[in-house]
Amino acid sequence: MKTLSPIATLLLVVTMLLLVCPPAWGQEDEYPRTEVFGGASYLNADAKILREDFYGWQASVSRNVHRNVGFTADFGGQYKSFDLGPFGNIDFQTYEILFGPRFTARNDTATTFVHTLFGVVHERVGGVSGTSFAMGFGMGVDVNVSSWAAVRIFQIDYIPNVHDGVWFHEGRFAAGVVFKWGQ
């Protein structure tokens, strides 16, 4: 018996979900149309020779088109200064600009989400900079403190990116505050 390729299997699952989900779409209750996140972030970066830790900020805006489906624009910036002894310091900056779908499970106390994001990573070391393709695969949990605010307990992302044909694998962790509008 011939098995389906991974792409064919994925298309079959998506088709089945599209056929089954529309009746449930009409059963929507209150949910925020827009969610804005801001917080602190930690990036564990792949430097090929060794791994380095960077600290900075992260922000995102999610527009929800359904109780369980939305689109996210995610931005982050992390920084580190390296002491080169008699040669002085060299500053390293990395920025992520990622966009994509977000899927959520909501209840009265918390929101759990997963997302798949695509975009770029821009890095600057000293006076040299470069921008490359990046992806972000992650998840997180927001705990509601009111109808208009939540605390993002954690968001964790795996961020593979490619520079000059070489893949780098980075992990990012963030926590902060979420504000909600349009319920």
PDB file of C-alpha atoms in Angstrom:
ATOM      1  CA  MET A   1       0.000   0.000   0.000  1.00  0.00           C
ATOM      2  CA  LYS A   2       1.346   3.401  -0.987  1.00  0.00           C
ATOM      3  CA  THR A   3       1.622   6.052   1.757  1.00  0.00           C
ATOM      4  CA  LEU A   4       0.958   9.747   1.296  1.00  0.00           C
ATOM      5  CA  SER A   5       3.814  12.210   1.184  1.00  0.00           C
ATOM      6  CA  PRO A   6       4.062  14.654   4.121  1.00  0.00           C
ATOM      7  CA  ILE A   7       2.777  17.511   1.939  1.00  0.00           C
ATOM      8  CA  ALA A   8      -0.200  15.460   0.728  1.00  0.00           C
ATOM      9  CA  THR A   9      -0.980  14.474   4.321  1.00  0.00           C
ATOM     10  CA  LEU A  10      -0.859  18.119   5.430  1.00  0.00           C
ATOM     11  CA  LEU A  11      -3.169  19.183   2.568  1.00  0.00           C
ATOM     12  CA  LEU A  12      -5.605  16.399   3.488  1.00  0.00           C
ATOM     13  CA  VAL A  13      -5.688  17.458   7.155  1.00  0.00           C
ATOM     14  CA  VAL A  14      -6.171  21.159   6.259  1.00  0.00           C
ATOM     15  CA  THR A  15      -8.984  20.271   3.831  1.00  0.00           C
ATOM     16  CA  MET A  16     -10.739  18.179   6.474  1.00  0.00           C
ATOM     17  CA  LEU A  17     -10.440  20.986   9.038  1.00  0.00           C
ATOM     18  CA  LEU A  18     -11.884  23.516   6.580  1.00  0.00           C
ATOM     19  CA  LEU A  19     -14.848  21.220   5.937  1.00  0.00           C
ATOM     20  CA  VAL A  20     -15.501  20.546   9.630  1.00  0.00           C
ATOM     21  CA  CYS A  21     -14.798  23.963  11.199  1.00  0.00           C
ATOM     22  CA  PRO A  22     -17.190  26.373   9.394  1.00  0.00           C
ATOM     23  CA  PRO A  23     -20.276  25.275  11.387  1.00  0.00           C
ATOM     24  CA  ALA A  24     -18.416  26.135  14.603  1.00  0.00           C
ATOM     25  CA  TRP A  25     -17.395  29.579  13.327  1.00  0.00           C
ATOM     26  CA  GLY A  26     -20.918  30.901  13.862  1.00  0.00           C
ATOM     27  CA  GLN A  27     -20.761  29.966  17.576  1.00  0.00           C
ATOM     28  CA  GLU A  28     -18.329  32.743  18.509  1.00  0.00           C
ATOM     29  CA  ASP A  29     -18.393  34.462  21.859  1.00  0.00           C
ATOM     30  CA  GLU A  30     -16.487  37.492  23.042  1.00  0.00           C
ATOM     31  CA  TYR A  31     -12.793  37.651  22.215  1.00  0.00           C
ATOM     32  CA  PRO A  32     -10.358  40.555  21.705  1.00  0.00           C
ATOM     33  CA  ARG A  33      -9.959  41.723  18.116  1.00  0.00           C
ATOM     34  CA  THR A  34      -6.482  43.180  18.803  1.00  0.00           C
ATOM     35  CA  GLU A  35      -3.810  42.129  21.300  1.00  0.00           C
ATOM     36  CA  VAL A  36      -0.602  44.129  21.863  1.00  0.00           C
ATOM     37  CA  PHE A  37       2.321  42.571  23.750  1.00  0.00           C
ATOM     38  CA  GLY A  38       5.432  44.204  25.164  1.00  0.00           C
ATOM     39  CA  GLY A  39       8.099  42.694  27.353  1.00  0.00           C
ATOM     40  CA  ALA A  40      11.645  41.567  27.996  1.00  0.00           C
ATOM     41  CA  SER A  41      13.384  38.891  25.933  1.00  0.00           C
ATOM     42  CA  TYR A  42      16.328  36.532  26.130  1.00  0.00           C
ATOM     43  CA  LEU A  43      17.964  35.131  22.977  1.00  0.00           C
ATOM     44  CA  ASN A  44      20.317  32.152  22.929  1.00  0.00           C
ATOM     45  CA  ALA A  45      22.161  32.704  19.638  1.00  0.00           C
ATOM     46  CA  ASP A  46      24.056  30.195  17.552  1.00  0.00           C
ATOM     47  CA  ALA A  47      27.495  31.609  16.718  1.00  0.00           C
ATOM     48  CA  LYS A  48      28.625  28.279  15.140  1.00  0.00           C
ATOM     49  CA  ILE A  49      31.751  28.232  17.319  1.00  0.00           C
ATOM     50  CA  LEU A  50      29.870  28.821  20.586  1.00  0.00           C
ATOM     51  CA  ARG A  51      26.479  29.904  21.851  1.00  0.00           C
ATOM     52  CA  GLU A  52      25.929  33.403  23.237  1.00  0.00           C
ATOM     53  CA  ASP A  53      23.192  34.893  25.423  1.00  0.00           C
ATOM     54  CA  PHE A  54      21.613  38.237  24.524  1.00  0.00           C
ATOM     55  CA  TYR A  55      19.011  40.327  26.372  1.00  0.00           C
ATOM     56  CA  GLY A  56      16.564  42.908  25.078  1.00  0.00           C
ATOM     57  CA  TRP A  57      12.909  43.539  24.278  1.00  0.00           C
ATOM     58  CA  GLN A  58      10.072  41.976  22.323  1.00  0.00           C
ATOM     59  CA  ALA A  59       6.757  43.365  21.060  1.00  0.00           C
ATOM     60  CA  SER A  60       3.927  42.018  18.945  1.00  0.00           C
ATOM     61  CA  VAL A  61       0.535  42.978  17.584  1.00  0.00           C
ATOM     62  CA  SER A  62      -2.019  40.253  16.887  1.00  0.00           C
ATOM     63  CA  ARG A  63      -5.207  40.847  14.917  1.00  0.00           C
ATOM     64  CA  ASN A  64      -7.758  38.126  15.639  1.00  0.00           C
ATOM     65  CA  VAL A  65     -10.127  37.289  12.789  1.00  0.00           C
ATOM     66  CA  HIS A  66     -11.764  34.511  14.806  1.00  0.00           C
ATOM     67  CA  ARG A  67     -11.796  33.397  18.426  1.00  0.00           C
ATOM     68  CA  ASN A  68      -9.041  30.878  17.636  1.00  0.00           C
ATOM     69  CA  VAL A  69      -7.256  32.373  14.604  1.00  0.00           C
ATOM     70  CA  GLY A  70      -5.293  35.571  14.144  1.00  0.00           C
ATOM     71  CA  PHE A  71      -2.308  37.112  12.431  1.00  0.00           C
ATOM     72  CA  THR A  72       0.734  38.354  14.322  1.00  0.00           C
ATOM     73  CA  ALA A  73       3.464  40.894  13.624  1.00  0.00           C
ATOM     74  CA  ASP A  74       6.345  40.119  15.999  1.00  0.00           C
ATOM     75  CA  PHE A  75       9.377  42.341  16.634  1.00  0.00           C
ATOM     76  CA  GLY A  76      12.379  41.807  18.885  1.00  0.00           C
ATOM     77  CA  GLY A  77      15.748  43.339  19.616  1.00  0.00           C
ATOM     78  CA  GLN A  78      18.598  41.872  21.661  1.00  0.00           C
ATOM     79  CA  TYR A  79      22.016  43.291  22.483  1.00  0.00           C
ATOM     80  CA  LYS A  80      25.418  42.350  23.841  1.00  0.00           C
ATOM     81  CA  SER A  81      28.790  44.030  24.162  1.00  0.00           C
ATOM     82  CA  PHE A  82      31.944  41.916  23.918  1.00  0.00           C
ATOM     83  CA  ASP A  83      35.142  43.000  25.682  1.00  0.00           C
ATOM     84  CA  LEU A  84      38.098  42.476  23.329  1.00  0.00           C
ATOM     85  CA  GLY A  85      40.670  43.534  25.900  1.00  0.00           C
ATOM     86  CA  PRO A  86      43.208  46.005  24.490  1.00  0.00           C
ATOM     87  CA  PHE A  87      41.129  46.330  21.290  1.00  0.00           C
ATOM     88  CA  GLY A  88      38.139  47.769  23.170  1.00  0.00           C
ATOM     89  CA  ASN A  89      34.526  46.621  23.005  1.00  0.00           C
ATOM     90  CA  ILE A  90      32.486  45.436  20.048  1.00  0.00           C
ATOM     91  CA  ASP A  91      28.703  45.760  20.163  1.00  0.00           C
ATOM     92  CA  PHE A  92      26.385  43.107  18.729  1.00  0.00           C
ATOM     93  CA  GLN A  93      22.719  43.825  17.935  1.00  0.00           C
ATOM     94  CA  THR A  94      20.110  41.490  16.475  1.00  0.00           C
ATOM     95  CA  TYR A  95      16.549  42.337  15.459  1.00  0.00           C
ATOM     96  CA  GLU A  96      13.740  39.967  14.420  1.00  0.00           C
ATOM     97  CA  ILE A  97      10.844  41.115  12.213  1.00  0.00           C
ATOM     98  CA  LEU A  98       8.399  38.236  11.744  1.00  0.00           C
ATOM     99  CA  PHE A  99       4.798  37.845  10.525  1.00  0.00           C
ATOM    100  CA  GLY A 100       2.359  34.947  10.339  1.00  0.00           C
ATOM    101  CA  PRO A 101      -0.697  33.075  11.610  1.00  0.00           C
ATOM    102  CA  ARG A 102      -1.429  32.481  15.285  1.00  0.00           C
ATOM    103  CA  PHE A 103      -3.779  29.828  16.669  1.00  0.00           C
ATOM    104  CA  THR A 104      -5.231  30.228  20.173  1.00  0.00           C
ATOM    105  CA  ALA A 105      -7.178  28.310  22.787  1.00  0.00           C
ATOM    106  CA  ARG A 106      -9.050  30.684  25.109  1.00  0.00           C
ATOM    107  CA  ASN A 107     -10.902  30.419  28.384  1.00  0.00           C
ATOM    108  CA  ASP A 108     -11.813  32.868  31.168  1.00  0.00           C
ATOM    109  CA  THR A 109      -8.443  32.627  32.908  1.00  0.00           C
ATOM    110  CA  ALA A 110      -5.837  32.109  30.171  1.00  0.00           C
ATOM    111  CA  THR A 111      -4.982  32.099  26.490  1.00  0.00           C
ATOM    112  CA  THR A 112      -2.574  29.541  25.048  1.00  0.00           C
ATOM    113  CA  PHE A 113      -1.217  30.119  21.550  1.00  0.00           C
ATOM    114  CA  VAL A 114       1.058  28.682  18.884  1.00  0.00           C
ATOM    115  CA  HIS A 115       2.363  30.549  15.857  1.00  0.00           C
ATOM    116  CA  THR A 116       4.387  30.075  12.694  1.00  0.00           C
ATOM    117  CA  LEU A 117       6.150  33.248  11.603  1.00  0.00           C
ATOM    118  CA  PHE A 118       8.276  34.269   8.618  1.00  0.00           C
ATOM    119  CA  GLY A 119      10.403  37.336   8.037  1.00  0.00           C
ATOM    120  CA  VAL A 120      13.943  38.562   8.553  1.00  0.00           C
ATOM    121  CA  VAL A 121      16.700  38.823  11.128  1.00  0.00           C
ATOM    122  CA  HIS A 122      18.902  41.916  10.944  1.00  0.00           C
ATOM    123  CA  GLU A 123      22.258  41.723  12.718  1.00  0.00           C
ATOM    124  CA  ARG A 124      24.896  44.354  13.329  1.00  0.00           C
ATOM    125  CA  VAL A 125      28.380  43.625  14.656  1.00  0.00           C
ATOM    126  CA  GLY A 126      30.426  46.776  15.084  1.00  0.00           C
ATOM    127  CA  GLY A 127      29.930  48.681  11.817  1.00  0.00           C
ATOM    128  CA  VAL A 128      29.007  45.627   9.704  1.00  0.00           C
ATOM    129  CA  SER A 129      25.370  44.614   9.272  1.00  0.00           C
ATOM    130  CA  GLY A 130      23.336  42.089   7.339  1.00  0.00           C
ATOM    131  CA  THR A 131      19.747  40.966   6.903  1.00  0.00           C
ATOM    132  CA  SER A 132      18.650  37.394   6.250  1.00  0.00           C
ATOM    133  CA  PHE A 133      15.559  35.187   5.972  1.00  0.00           C
ATOM    134  CA  ALA A 134      14.205  33.828   9.249  1.00  0.00           C
ATOM    135  CA  MET A 135      11.340  31.764  10.594  1.00  0.00           C
ATOM    136  CA  GLY A 136       9.806  31.576  14.054  1.00  0.00           C
ATOM    137  CA  PHE A 137       7.984  28.579  15.494  1.00  0.00           C
ATOM    138  CA  GLY A 138       6.681  29.111  18.997  1.00  0.00           C
ATOM    139  CA  MET A 139       4.070  29.076  21.691  1.00  0.00           C
ATOM    140  CA  GLY A 140       3.067  30.954  24.801  1.00  0.00           C
ATOM    141  CA  VAL A 141       0.608  31.409  27.656  1.00  0.00           C
ATOM    142  CA  ASP A 142      -1.178  34.624  28.704  1.00  0.00           C
ATOM    143  CA  VAL A 143      -2.942  34.730  32.094  1.00  0.00           C
ATOM    144  CA  ASN A 144      -5.842  37.208  32.211  1.00  0.00           C
ATOM    145  CA  VAL A 145      -5.815  39.857  34.933  1.00  0.00           C
ATOM    146  CA  SER A 146      -8.870  41.696  33.541  1.00  0.00           C
ATOM    147  CA  SER A 147     -10.958  41.795  30.374  1.00  0.00           C
ATOM    148  CA  TRP A 148      -8.443  44.211  28.795  1.00  0.00           C
ATOM    149  CA  ALA A 149      -5.064  42.989  30.159  1.00  0.00           C
ATOM    150  CA  ALA A 150      -3.064  39.813  30.683  1.00  0.00           C
ATOM    151  CA  VAL A 151       0.398  38.776  31.802  1.00  0.00           C
ATOM    152  CA  ARG A 152       2.368  36.774  29.270  1.00  0.00           C
ATOM    153  CA  ILE A 153       3.880  34.160  31.560  1.00  0.00           C
ATOM    154  CA  PHE A 154       6.115  32.958  28.756  1.00  0.00           C
ATOM    155  CA  GLN A 155       6.593  32.898  25.021  1.00  0.00           C
ATOM    156  CA  ILE A 156       9.225  30.580  23.595  1.00  0.00           C
ATOM    157  CA  ASP A 157      10.333  30.544  19.953  1.00  0.00           C
ATOM    158  CA  TYR A 158      12.704  28.493  17.842  1.00  0.00           C
ATOM    159  CA  ILE A 159      14.163  30.886  15.236  1.00  0.00           C
ATOM    160  CA  PRO A 160      16.130  29.276  12.414  1.00  0.00           C
ATOM    161  CA  ASN A 161      17.720  31.791  10.030  1.00  0.00           C
ATOM    162  CA  VAL A 162      20.153  31.612   7.136  1.00  0.00           C
ATOM    163  CA  HIS A 163      23.201  33.836   6.488  1.00  0.00           C
ATOM    164  CA  ASP A 164      25.188  33.290   3.286  1.00  0.00           C
ATOM    165  CA  GLY A 165      23.814  29.760   2.894  1.00  0.00           C
ATOM    166  CA  VAL A 166      24.611  28.732   6.497  1.00  0.00           C
ATOM    167  CA  TRP A 167      21.714  27.953   8.855  1.00  0.00           C
ATOM    168  CA  PHE A 168      21.782  29.283  12.418  1.00  0.00           C
ATOM    169  CA  HIS A 169      19.483  27.988  15.164  1.00  0.00           C
ATOM    170  CA  GLU A 170      18.392  30.365  17.908  1.00  0.00           C
ATOM    171  CA  GLY A 171      16.028  30.139  20.856  1.00  0.00           C
ATOM    172  CA  ARG A 172      14.107  33.120  22.224  1.00  0.00           C
ATOM    173  CA  PHE A 173      12.192  33.478  25.488  1.00  0.00           C
ATOM    174  CA  ALA A 174       9.982  36.438  26.442  1.00  0.00           C
ATOM    175  CA  ALA A 175       7.606  37.545  29.198  1.00  0.00           C
ATOM    176  CA  GLY A 176       5.621  40.738  29.672  1.00  0.00           C
ATOM    177  CA  VAL A 177       2.196  42.395  29.473  1.00  0.00           C
ATOM    178  CA  VAL A 178      -0.626  42.017  26.911  1.00  0.00           C
ATOM    179  CA  PHE A 179      -3.287  44.676  26.309  1.00  0.00           C
ATOM    180  CA  LYS A 180      -6.566  43.710  24.571  1.00  0.00           C
ATOM    181  CA  TRP A 181      -9.043  45.809  22.559  1.00  0.00           C
ATOM    182  CA  GLY A 182     -12.261  45.354  20.625  1.00  0.00           C
ATOM    183  CA  GLN A 183     -14.169  42.708  22.540  1.00  0.00           C
TER     184      GLN A 183
END
